[in-house]
XYZ file of C-alpha atoms in Angstrom:
373
model
C -3.419 31.461 -309.974
C -6.110 34.868 -309.791
C -7.432 35.626 -313.452
C -7.325 38.904 -315.020
C -10.646 40.826 -314.559
C -10.892 44.152 -316.073
C -13.829 46.820 -316.215
C -13.942 47.698 -318.994
C -16.592 51.013 -318.632
C -17.109 52.947 -322.530
C -19.503 55.579 -320.951
C -17.953 56.650 -316.996
C -20.685 60.058 -316.302
C -22.099 58.755 -313.205
C -24.899 57.127 -312.762
C -26.508 54.241 -311.478
C -24.372 50.841 -313.567
C -21.767 52.877 -312.199
C -22.433 52.901 -308.650
C -23.793 48.903 -309.063
C -19.494 48.101 -310.263
C -18.718 49.306 -307.123
C -20.539 47.964 -304.700
C -19.711 44.355 -306.374
C -16.032 45.605 -306.383
C -14.872 43.961 -302.811
C -16.198 39.947 -303.729
C -15.015 40.213 -306.639
C -11.314 41.493 -305.480
C -11.585 38.356 -303.195
C -11.349 35.911 -306.438
C -9.798 37.998 -309.165
C -7.142 40.415 -310.497
C -9.753 43.182 -310.851
C -8.287 46.177 -312.970
C -10.500 49.405 -314.579
C -10.496 50.758 -317.883
C -12.699 53.572 -318.496
C -12.772 56.754 -321.050
C -11.112 59.984 -319.766
C -13.664 62.164 -320.639
C -16.616 63.418 -317.423
C -15.198 61.094 -315.769
C -14.065 63.060 -312.720
C -16.894 61.457 -310.573
C -16.911 57.806 -310.809
C -13.255 58.358 -311.184
C -12.650 59.799 -307.802
C -14.926 57.108 -306.598
C -12.279 54.352 -308.051
C -9.913 55.881 -306.766
C -11.543 55.770 -302.655
C -11.422 52.034 -303.540
C -7.668 51.708 -303.407
C -7.958 49.318 -307.490
C -5.906 49.555 -309.702
C -7.924 51.483 -313.149
C -6.503 53.034 -316.834
C -8.544 55.335 -318.866
C -8.329 55.405 -322.610
C -9.337 58.408 -324.836
C -12.590 55.898 -326.150
C -14.751 57.719 -327.819
C -19.025 57.486 -326.279
C -21.971 57.847 -327.481
C -24.241 60.443 -326.620
C -26.782 62.169 -328.208
C -24.792 65.084 -329.649
C -25.004 64.674 -333.193
C -21.132 65.927 -333.247
C -20.134 62.857 -330.876
C -21.982 59.936 -333.480
C -20.027 61.534 -335.887
C -16.800 61.396 -333.595
C -17.764 58.166 -332.447
C -18.390 56.553 -335.699
C -14.445 58.131 -337.447
C -12.256 57.075 -334.172
C -14.586 53.642 -333.606
C -11.621 51.456 -335.823
C -8.870 53.031 -333.979
C -10.550 52.367 -330.711
C -10.713 49.216 -331.768
C -7.190 48.741 -331.895
C -6.031 50.606 -328.499
C -8.499 48.636 -326.871
C -7.277 45.458 -328.671
C -3.091 46.895 -327.978
C -4.214 46.919 -324.377
C -6.030 43.669 -323.203
C -2.952 42.610 -325.322
C -0.248 44.315 -323.171
C -1.969 43.480 -319.802
C -2.370 39.724 -319.720
C -6.870 40.956 -319.527
C -8.538 36.865 -318.801
C -11.984 38.294 -318.826
C -13.773 41.513 -319.801
C -16.820 42.210 -317.701
C -18.284 45.958 -319.728
C -21.962 47.503 -317.865
C -22.968 49.451 -321.352
C -25.534 46.973 -322.653
C -24.665 46.490 -326.811
C -23.616 50.185 -326.853
C -20.371 47.712 -325.958
C -19.670 47.291 -329.532
C -15.839 48.131 -329.293
C -14.464 46.336 -326.384
C -16.585 42.798 -327.617
C -15.269 43.207 -330.986
C -11.616 43.335 -329.293
C -12.075 40.899 -327.680
C -12.857 38.362 -329.986
C -9.668 39.361 -331.975
C -7.959 37.889 -328.613
C -10.181 34.980 -327.982
C -11.066 36.448 -324.528
C -14.315 35.778 -322.830
C -16.473 38.710 -321.542
C -19.365 39.313 -319.462
C -22.039 41.934 -320.619
C -24.832 43.407 -317.873
C -27.557 45.482 -319.100
C -28.752 47.869 -317.227
C -31.643 49.660 -319.450
C -35.130 48.436 -320.876
C -34.238 50.313 -323.981
C -31.171 50.452 -327.199
C -30.793 52.332 -330.103
C -32.826 50.741 -333.003
C -28.389 49.844 -334.693
C -26.990 48.035 -331.793
C -30.306 46.790 -330.895
C -29.395 45.281 -334.724
C -25.953 44.154 -334.408
C -27.241 42.607 -331.444
C -27.946 39.636 -332.803
C -24.730 38.667 -333.691
C -22.717 40.011 -330.604
C -25.183 37.931 -329.373
C -22.867 34.510 -330.456
C -19.737 35.481 -328.485
C -21.022 36.657 -325.571
C -20.220 34.112 -322.654
C -22.797 35.959 -320.513
C -25.970 38.290 -320.306
C -26.176 39.789 -316.751
C -30.231 42.068 -316.989
C -30.793 45.007 -314.292
C -34.343 43.745 -314.381
C -37.548 41.648 -315.731
C -38.114 43.981 -317.627
C -34.836 44.772 -318.852
C -34.753 40.986 -320.192
C -37.962 40.869 -321.574
C -36.872 43.569 -323.500
C -33.913 41.868 -324.936
C -34.910 38.035 -324.556
C -35.991 37.877 -328.928
C -32.263 38.539 -329.668
C -30.707 36.081 -327.185
C -32.275 32.621 -328.199
C -30.722 30.580 -324.964
C -27.742 32.122 -324.076
C -26.049 31.965 -320.997
C -28.076 34.902 -318.970
C -28.540 35.800 -315.585
C -31.236 38.217 -314.264
C -31.116 39.365 -310.725
C -31.099 43.342 -309.398
C -28.332 45.963 -308.340
C -28.466 45.301 -304.842
C -26.626 48.236 -302.906
C -24.878 48.235 -299.699
C -26.985 48.767 -296.445
C -25.209 49.592 -293.152
C -26.055 48.061 -289.678
C -27.049 52.257 -288.900
C -29.188 51.840 -292.495
C -31.435 48.662 -290.742
C -32.275 50.320 -287.591
C -35.098 52.317 -288.130
C -34.106 55.696 -288.401
C -35.428 58.488 -286.331
C -36.976 61.824 -288.334
C -36.445 65.086 -286.830
C -38.598 67.217 -286.103
C -38.916 69.334 -288.848
C -41.346 72.133 -291.119
C -42.367 71.641 -294.520
C -42.797 68.580 -296.185
C -39.520 67.386 -298.062
C -39.424 65.796 -301.919
C -36.367 64.545 -303.021
C -34.833 62.615 -306.521
C -31.516 62.458 -307.526
C -31.841 62.117 -311.232
C -29.213 63.652 -313.492
C -30.586 66.104 -315.852
C -31.422 65.236 -318.576
C -34.611 65.018 -320.464
C -35.507 60.557 -320.199
C -35.829 62.310 -316.098
C -39.573 63.807 -317.095
C -37.229 66.963 -315.268
C -39.982 69.268 -317.029
C -42.534 67.860 -315.242
C -41.354 68.397 -312.035
C -41.454 71.880 -312.052
C -45.640 70.726 -313.596
C -46.320 69.098 -310.241
C -43.973 71.402 -308.244
C -46.256 74.844 -310.089
C -49.686 73.427 -308.726
C -48.113 73.217 -305.339
C -46.502 75.527 -304.982
C -48.575 77.430 -302.452
C -48.130 74.775 -299.557
C -44.753 73.667 -297.698
C -44.312 71.134 -300.368
C -40.828 71.847 -301.648
C -39.369 70.069 -304.163
C -35.561 69.012 -304.212
C -33.395 67.301 -307.404
C -29.865 65.621 -306.982
C -28.506 65.282 -310.172
C -25.003 66.466 -312.140
C -25.480 67.733 -315.874
C -23.639 66.862 -318.132
C -21.943 68.191 -320.786
C -24.286 66.643 -323.989
C -27.410 68.251 -321.497
C -26.904 71.983 -321.516
C -28.720 72.380 -323.492
C -31.929 71.044 -321.617
C -30.601 72.528 -318.344
C -30.125 75.670 -319.423
C -34.118 75.624 -321.019
C -35.254 73.773 -317.296
C -33.678 76.803 -315.521
C -35.701 79.419 -317.755
C -39.010 78.091 -317.342
C -38.227 78.079 -312.861
C -38.129 81.241 -314.112
C -40.635 82.407 -316.096
C -43.522 79.754 -314.661
C -42.042 81.561 -310.631
C -41.445 78.136 -308.728
C -40.410 78.939 -305.060
C -40.316 75.255 -304.321
C -38.313 73.602 -306.000
C -34.338 73.264 -306.127
C -31.894 72.073 -307.682
C -27.898 70.639 -306.880
C -25.474 69.874 -309.899
C -23.682 67.167 -308.114
C -23.994 63.658 -306.862
C -21.809 63.859 -302.828
C -22.290 61.167 -301.537
C -22.137 62.929 -297.662
C -24.837 65.313 -299.120
C -27.137 62.389 -300.516
C -27.476 61.214 -297.927
C -28.147 64.292 -295.719
C -30.397 64.621 -297.999
C -32.177 61.583 -298.043
C -32.512 61.456 -294.269
C -34.300 64.488 -294.206
C -36.797 64.007 -297.115
C -39.724 62.571 -296.396
C -40.861 61.523 -300.120
C -38.355 59.779 -303.329
C -39.949 60.768 -306.444
C -38.734 59.118 -309.676
C -40.354 60.131 -313.083
C -37.237 58.761 -314.893
C -39.180 56.864 -318.502
C -36.867 53.838 -318.660
C -34.795 52.556 -315.828
C -33.456 48.587 -315.212
C -33.242 48.484 -311.553
C -33.232 51.804 -310.644
C -30.751 52.276 -307.700
C -31.783 55.843 -306.235
C -35.122 54.354 -305.167
C -33.914 50.994 -303.936
C -31.289 53.607 -301.639
C -33.410 56.274 -300.469
C -36.367 53.192 -299.338
C -33.185 52.209 -297.283
C -33.797 55.731 -295.240
C -37.592 54.164 -294.796
C -38.552 56.670 -297.345
C -42.482 56.922 -298.808
C -41.938 55.615 -302.588
C -44.026 57.437 -305.853
C -42.754 56.943 -309.622
C -43.208 55.693 -312.987
C -43.567 52.208 -313.947
C -39.428 51.393 -314.716
C -37.863 48.433 -314.022
C -39.749 45.501 -311.983
C -40.824 48.221 -309.087
C -44.771 47.889 -310.590
C -44.513 43.773 -309.893
C -42.716 44.616 -306.542
C -45.208 47.259 -305.553
C -47.566 44.884 -305.373
C -45.897 42.520 -302.525
C -44.644 44.941 -300.212
C -46.920 47.768 -301.149
C -44.510 50.722 -300.635
C -46.317 53.760 -302.034
C -47.454 54.943 -306.240
C -46.296 53.075 -309.341
C -47.500 55.586 -312.063
C -48.389 54.907 -315.171
C -45.682 55.354 -317.310
C -47.019 56.791 -320.020
C -48.955 60.302 -318.500
C -48.780 60.072 -315.481
C -51.475 60.990 -314.476
C -52.948 62.332 -310.266
C -48.933 63.398 -310.181
C -50.392 65.687 -307.376
C -53.217 64.603 -306.189
C -50.560 61.047 -305.141
C -47.905 63.078 -303.563
C -51.455 65.660 -301.358
C -52.679 61.698 -300.147
C -49.258 61.475 -298.855
C -48.611 64.383 -297.401
C -51.386 65.014 -295.609
C -51.563 60.810 -293.949
C -49.075 59.804 -291.492
C -50.370 56.445 -291.074
C -49.689 56.197 -294.784
C -46.379 58.171 -295.072
C -45.400 54.992 -292.075
C -47.020 52.162 -293.280
C -44.794 52.950 -296.550
C -41.371 53.967 -295.861
C -41.164 50.719 -293.360
C -42.697 48.217 -296.050
C -39.957 50.632 -298.167
C -36.892 49.514 -295.633
C -37.967 46.335 -295.583
C -38.307 46.059 -299.181
C -34.583 46.842 -299.365
C -33.461 44.567 -296.577
C -35.630 41.169 -298.055
C -35.052 41.742 -301.564
C -32.236 44.701 -302.790
C -29.411 44.140 -299.728
C -26.087 42.927 -301.252
C -24.590 40.673 -298.710
C -28.258 38.977 -298.518
C -28.469 38.640 -302.733
C -25.274 38.909 -304.519
C -25.171 34.832 -303.857
C -26.304 34.113 -307.560
C -24.239 36.166 -309.100
C -21.238 35.147 -307.999
C -21.343 31.406 -308.543
C -23.021 32.836 -312.934
C -19.638 34.833 -312.349
C -17.569 31.995 -311.533
C -19.245 29.916 -313.414
C -18.240 32.180 -316.698
C -14.250 32.817 -314.527
C -13.790 28.461 -314.786
C -15.479 26.960 -318.107
């Protein structure tokens, strides 16, 4: 008889961790009765993708944390109510195993599972944690059956809190179709297109895109940023749009959506992928861009620097200063041979190290080990 496996998503604002969750659903469904529980607020994009997977899901009015002070107060006020609601849900649905994608921010579901003596797996998709939750994590670790980290950098950040707990380090793998495994032929076009897939917030350093776009405003280089503006980031987005107009930048374009078809179409027509995040663990948007044979310029996030030393797929910049960004862009822009070399190496890297079908076994085995013990 299959066990009931619950995927818990407290913050449903769509990003890399949510896409990875969708990627592993087929494996989980083959072995367990899988369902997804997510918060009601700002879940439209993730929910639409879940429905396409034909999988059972439920929504609860669970409060998740954002940077807004009013939301933090709300989180604290409803903290114990949410725990009791989660406990009731777990009991009613006879849940056996809980898998949360929110790292130490999974505090509510950890307590709820503890009250019912349920097994819980926590996946860390970050390389930074609020100090308060980090300290609480020291006590949480004793009640968690498996820690999963999406990069060595993520593990390194948290390892002092773990002790000798059960853990796994595994990248956030992507599905690579047979079509993408073949060499992608790009059509001849005018101009040079740089793309970034990123929700609009300060951590993604969108303001730095404005600076480099301004410097290259008179070239044929165009910048495209595809990403959702969530409610908590409207003020930041408004500031970016004001500066875009004030600086008279005409080569930077924003697309406030996360439609899969639009993203694939844009990637297939682009010449370079640019990521300027302050921190990420396993940057799935970069992996996806690599599957389209795009060279990469990125800040030093996740394990990217170590991978680039071996595979040479672009430039990884110092995460603090992001120096000479315009010069690195112009170097790839002006040298087709270098561009092709980086692009081919990108494709080889994802096929060998990030392809879900080739690399999922360790993940499968660890989950199975927890579920059967």
